[in-house]
Short mmCIF file of C-alpha atoms in Angstrom, two decimals:
data_model
loop_
_atom_site.label_atom_id
_atom_site.label_comp_id
_atom_site.label_asym_id
_atom_site.label_seq_id
_atom_site.Cartn_x
_atom_site.Cartn_y
_atom_site.Cartn_z
CA GLU W 1 -12.62 -2.36 -10.22
CA ILE W 2 -13.44 -0.23 -7.19
CA VAL W 3 -12.20 3.35 -7.55
CA MET W 4 -11.17 5.22 -4.41
CA THR W 5 -11.39 9.03 -4.43
CA GLN W 6 -9.74 11.14 -1.73
CA SER W 7 -10.43 14.76 -0.94
CA PRO W 8 -9.05 17.29 -0.68
CA ALA W 9 -5.83 16.73 -2.57
CA THR W 10 -4.05 19.12 -0.24
CA LEU W 11 -5.07 20.24 3.25
CA SER W 12 -3.36 23.20 4.94
CA VAL W 13 -3.63 23.00 8.71
CA SER W 14 -1.93 24.77 11.62
CA PRO W 15 -0.27 22.66 14.33
CA GLY W 16 -2.74 21.84 17.08
CA GLU W 17 -5.73 22.09 14.77
CA ARG W 18 -8.02 19.29 13.66
CA ALA W 19 -7.68 17.70 10.22
CA THR W 20 -10.46 15.83 8.46
CA LEU W 21 -9.67 13.73 5.38
CA SER W 22 -12.26 12.05 3.18
CA CYS W 23 -12.24 8.89 1.09
CA ARG W 24 -15.06 7.71 -1.15
CA ALA W 25 -15.44 4.30 -2.79
CA SER W 26 -17.20 3.82 -6.14
CA GLN W 27 -19.12 0.90 -4.62
CA SER W 28 -19.56 -0.47 -1.13
CA VAL W 29 -16.47 -1.92 0.53
CA SER W 30 -18.24 -2.51 3.84
CA SER W 31 -15.63 -1.72 6.51
CA ASN W 32 -12.72 -3.12 4.50
CA LEU W 33 -10.87 0.18 4.45
CA ALA W 34 -7.40 1.11 5.66
CA TRP W 35 -5.57 4.41 6.06
CA TYR W 36 -1.82 4.94 5.67
CA GLN W 37 0.62 7.74 6.39
CA GLN W 38 3.63 8.26 4.15
CA LYS W 39 6.53 10.63 4.74
CA PRO W 40 9.11 11.50 2.07
CA GLY W 41 11.56 8.68 1.38
CA GLN W 42 9.69 6.25 3.61
CA ALA W 43 7.33 3.34 3.09
CA PRO W 44 3.70 3.89 4.03
CA ARG W 45 2.70 3.14 7.62
CA LEU W 46 -0.62 1.51 8.50
CA LEU W 47 -2.71 3.78 10.71
CA ILE W 48 -6.23 2.39 10.59
CA TYR W 49 -7.81 -0.86 9.39
CA GLY W 50 -11.37 -2.07 9.43
CA ALA W 51 -12.31 1.58 8.83
CA SER W 52 -11.96 2.49 12.52
CA THR W 53 -9.43 0.26 14.31
CA ARG W 54 -6.08 1.84 15.10
CA ALA W 55 -3.06 -0.26 14.19
CA THR W 56 -0.51 -1.17 16.84
CA GLY W 57 1.31 1.85 18.24
CA ILE W 58 -0.82 4.48 16.51
CA PRO W 59 -1.64 7.46 18.75
CA ALA W 60 -5.23 8.04 19.83
CA ARG W 61 -5.34 11.39 18.01
CA PHE W 62 -5.85 9.37 14.80
CA SER W 63 -9.38 8.09 14.32
CA GLY W 64 -11.29 6.57 11.43
CA SER W 65 -14.99 6.34 10.72
CA GLY W 66 -17.44 5.36 8.03
CA SER W 67 -18.65 2.29 6.20
CA GLY W 68 -19.96 1.39 2.79
CA THR W 69 -18.73 4.13 0.45
CA GLU W 70 -17.89 7.09 2.68
CA PHE W 71 -14.95 7.19 5.07
CA THR W 72 -13.16 9.79 7.17
CA LEU W 73 -9.76 9.99 8.84
CA THR W 74 -9.57 12.56 11.61
CA ILE W 75 -6.41 13.82 13.27
CA SER W 76 -7.66 15.56 16.38
CA SER W 77 -4.69 17.85 17.09
CA LEU W 78 -1.98 17.95 14.47
CA GLN W 79 1.56 17.44 15.66
CA SER W 80 4.62 18.41 13.63
CA GLU W 81 5.28 14.75 12.79
CA ASP W 82 1.80 14.36 11.27
CA PHE W 83 2.51 16.50 8.21
CA ALA W 84 2.64 13.87 5.48
CA VAL W 85 0.62 12.26 2.69
CA TYR W 86 -2.30 10.05 3.68
CA TYR W 87 -3.76 7.26 1.54
CA CYS W 88 -6.88 5.20 1.88
CA GLN W 89 -7.05 1.65 0.53
CA GLN W 90 -9.93 -0.76 0.11
CA TYR W 91 -9.38 -4.48 0.57
CA ASN W 92 -12.87 -5.79 -0.01
CA ASN W 93 -13.25 -9.45 -0.84
CA TRP W 94 -14.95 -8.92 -4.17
CA PRO W 95 -13.62 -8.12 -6.64
CA PRO W 96 -10.40 -9.53 -5.14
CA LEU W 97 -8.38 -6.43 -5.87
CA LEU W 98 -6.85 -3.82 -3.63
CA THR W 99 -7.00 -0.18 -4.69
CA PHE W 100 -5.57 2.99 -3.21
CA GLY W 101 -6.93 6.48 -3.27
CA GLY W 102 -4.88 9.22 -4.84
CA GLY W 103 -3.73 10.63 -1.50
CA THR W 104 -4.19 13.77 0.58
CA LYS W 105 -1.17 15.87 1.44
CA VAL W 106 -1.44 17.50 4.86
CA GLU W 107 0.79 20.54 4.92
CA ILE W 108 1.64 23.23 7.44
CA LYS W 109 -0.51 26.33 7.15
CA GLN B 1 9.23 -8.32 14.43
CA VAL B 2 8.54 -9.15 10.80
CA GLN B 3 10.85 -7.49 8.30
CA LEU B 4 10.70 -7.46 4.51
CA GLN B 5 13.56 -6.66 2.14
CA GLU B 6 13.34 -6.18 -1.61
CA SER B 7 16.24 -7.15 -3.85
CA GLY B 8 16.92 -7.10 -7.55
CA PRO B 9 18.37 -5.00 -10.36
CA GLY B 10 17.94 -1.27 -10.10
CA LEU B 11 18.16 -0.78 -13.85
CA VAL B 12 16.21 -2.69 -16.49
CA LYS B 13 16.22 -2.13 -20.23
CA PRO B 14 13.00 -1.40 -22.12
CA SER B 15 11.16 -4.53 -23.35
CA GLN B 16 12.98 -6.71 -20.81
CA THR B 17 11.59 -8.36 -17.69
CA LEU B 18 11.81 -6.73 -14.27
CA SER B 19 12.50 -9.30 -11.53
CA LEU B 20 12.40 -8.59 -7.82
CA THR B 21 12.51 -10.79 -4.73
CA CYS B 22 11.22 -10.06 -1.25
CA THR B 23 12.84 -11.84 1.67
CA VAL B 24 10.77 -12.12 4.82
CA SER B 25 12.50 -12.39 8.19
CA GLY B 26 11.29 -12.50 11.77
CA GLY B 27 8.55 -14.99 10.99
CA SER B 28 7.49 -17.72 8.60
CA ILE B 29 5.90 -16.60 5.36
CA SER B 30 3.54 -19.57 5.74
CA SER B 31 2.20 -18.74 9.19
CA GLY B 32 -1.08 -16.93 9.67
CA SER B 33 -3.72 -15.91 7.18
CA TYR B 34 -1.65 -13.36 5.34
CA TYR B 35 -1.18 -12.41 1.74
CA TRP B 36 1.99 -10.99 0.27
CA SER B 37 1.77 -8.01 -2.04
CA TRP B 38 3.78 -5.96 -4.46
CA ILE B 39 3.00 -2.24 -4.63
CA ARG B 40 4.77 0.46 -6.64
CA GLN B 41 5.06 4.22 -6.59
CA PRO B 42 6.41 6.38 -9.43
CA ALA B 43 8.36 9.40 -8.27
CA GLY B 44 6.05 12.09 -6.92
CA LYS B 45 2.93 10.01 -7.51
CA GLY B 46 0.57 7.75 -5.58
CA LEU B 47 0.60 4.09 -4.68
CA GLU B 48 -0.37 1.41 -7.21
CA TRP B 49 -1.17 -2.11 -6.10
CA ILE B 50 0.39 -4.66 -8.46
CA GLY B 51 -0.84 -7.93 -7.04
CA ARG B 52 -0.70 -10.43 -4.20
CA ILE B 53 -0.10 -14.08 -3.44
CA TYR B 54 -1.22 -16.37 -0.65
CA THR B 55 1.13 -19.12 0.45
CA SER B 56 -1.36 -21.55 -1.06
CA GLY B 57 -0.20 -20.10 -4.38
CA SER B 58 -3.45 -18.29 -5.13
CA THR B 59 -2.86 -14.92 -6.81
CA ASN B 60 -4.75 -11.74 -7.67
CA TYR B 61 -3.42 -9.08 -10.02
CA ASN B 62 -4.21 -5.50 -10.93
CA PRO B 63 -6.19 -5.77 -14.19
CA SER B 64 -4.12 -2.98 -15.74
CA LEU B 65 -0.95 -5.08 -15.32
CA LYS B 66 -2.32 -8.60 -15.34
CA SER B 67 -1.04 -9.59 -18.78
CA ARG B 68 2.55 -8.74 -17.77
CA VAL B 69 2.74 -9.76 -14.09
CA THR B 70 3.65 -12.97 -12.34
CA ILE B 71 3.98 -13.28 -8.58
CA SER B 72 5.33 -16.47 -7.06
CA VAL B 73 6.27 -17.72 -3.61
CA ASP B 74 9.06 -19.96 -2.32
CA THR B 75 8.13 -20.96 1.20
CA SER B 76 11.36 -22.92 1.69
CA LYS B 77 13.33 -19.68 1.29
CA ASN B 78 10.73 -17.45 3.00
CA GLN B 79 10.59 -15.37 -0.16
CA PHE B 80 8.13 -14.19 -2.76
CA SER B 81 8.92 -12.69 -6.14
CA LEU B 82 7.65 -10.35 -8.84
CA LYS B 83 8.19 -10.58 -12.57
CA LEU B 84 6.95 -7.79 -14.83
CA SER B 85 7.52 -8.34 -18.53
CA SER B 86 7.86 -5.99 -21.48
CA VAL B 87 8.73 -3.01 -19.31
CA THR B 88 8.71 0.58 -20.51
CA ALA B 89 9.73 3.87 -18.93
CA ALA B 90 6.26 4.02 -17.37
CA ASP B 91 7.27 1.13 -15.13
CA THR B 92 10.00 3.19 -13.47
CA ALA B 93 9.05 3.39 -9.80
CA VAL B 94 9.89 2.46 -6.24
CA TYR B 95 8.68 -1.09 -5.74
CA TYR B 96 7.53 -2.22 -2.29
CA CYS B 97 6.82 -5.68 -1.01
CA ALA B 98 4.39 -5.92 1.87
CA ARG B 99 2.32 -8.19 4.10
CA GLY B 100 -1.43 -7.89 4.21
CA ASN B 101 -4.40 -9.21 6.08
CA TYR B 102 -6.69 -6.50 7.41
CA GLY B 103 -4.75 -3.66 5.87
CA THR B 104 -1.10 -3.90 4.90
CA ASP B 105 0.85 -3.85 8.13
CA TYR B 106 4.47 -4.57 7.22
CA TRP B 107 6.31 -3.02 4.29
CA GLY B 108 9.78 -3.30 2.87
CA GLN B 109 11.83 -0.13 2.57
CA GLY B 110 11.27 -0.08 -1.19
CA THR B 111 13.66 -0.41 -4.10
CA LEU B 112 13.94 1.98 -7.03
CA VAL B 113 13.76 0.33 -10.43
CA THR B 114 14.58 2.48 -13.43
CA VAL B 115 13.70 1.40 -16.95
CA SER B 116 16.20 2.89 -19.36
CA SER B 117 18.49 1.83 -22.16
#
């Protein structure tokens, strides 16, 4: 099973600042990596797939990078609606299992 | 616009079987190269992938739950289902159904299932 580790667990950022979130895989997942945003009481929303491709309707301030075992989600200028929990997920073909990271909470500084 | 809706009992007794159904609307469950997943989230905790099914019937399950999980699909009803046997309090969570391909792009709103006597 591929283990996904996110850091930090909590990130305190002021509105307008840049946020950088990390996700590490225990073995290579190539670019089979997605990022999600979840707000309280809501289902997760797909932000990024293929490690760097924005999903439909996602603002350009969200960007993803990385491949293999190291991945980054960057929010270039935090808006009030961006304060939420972010999860990474690998969907590599082998083993045929999907696993989520533990999440990073982005909170207002 | 694809929509997913979970349905099923909100309360299940310990040792019994949890059964949920996901109804897909706005598109055929058989169209495209998608898989259909179940994911759960205990209160205040992270997301746990339970398993998935392709409309061919092929399934993959989380190894930690594999002995207790069955996911099935009914293409005639545009639905897929989850059965989780021998539940305990640790299975109390919000359960989501979702569509996946490259990432998981459509999610149901989630349904809370509580395991309690």
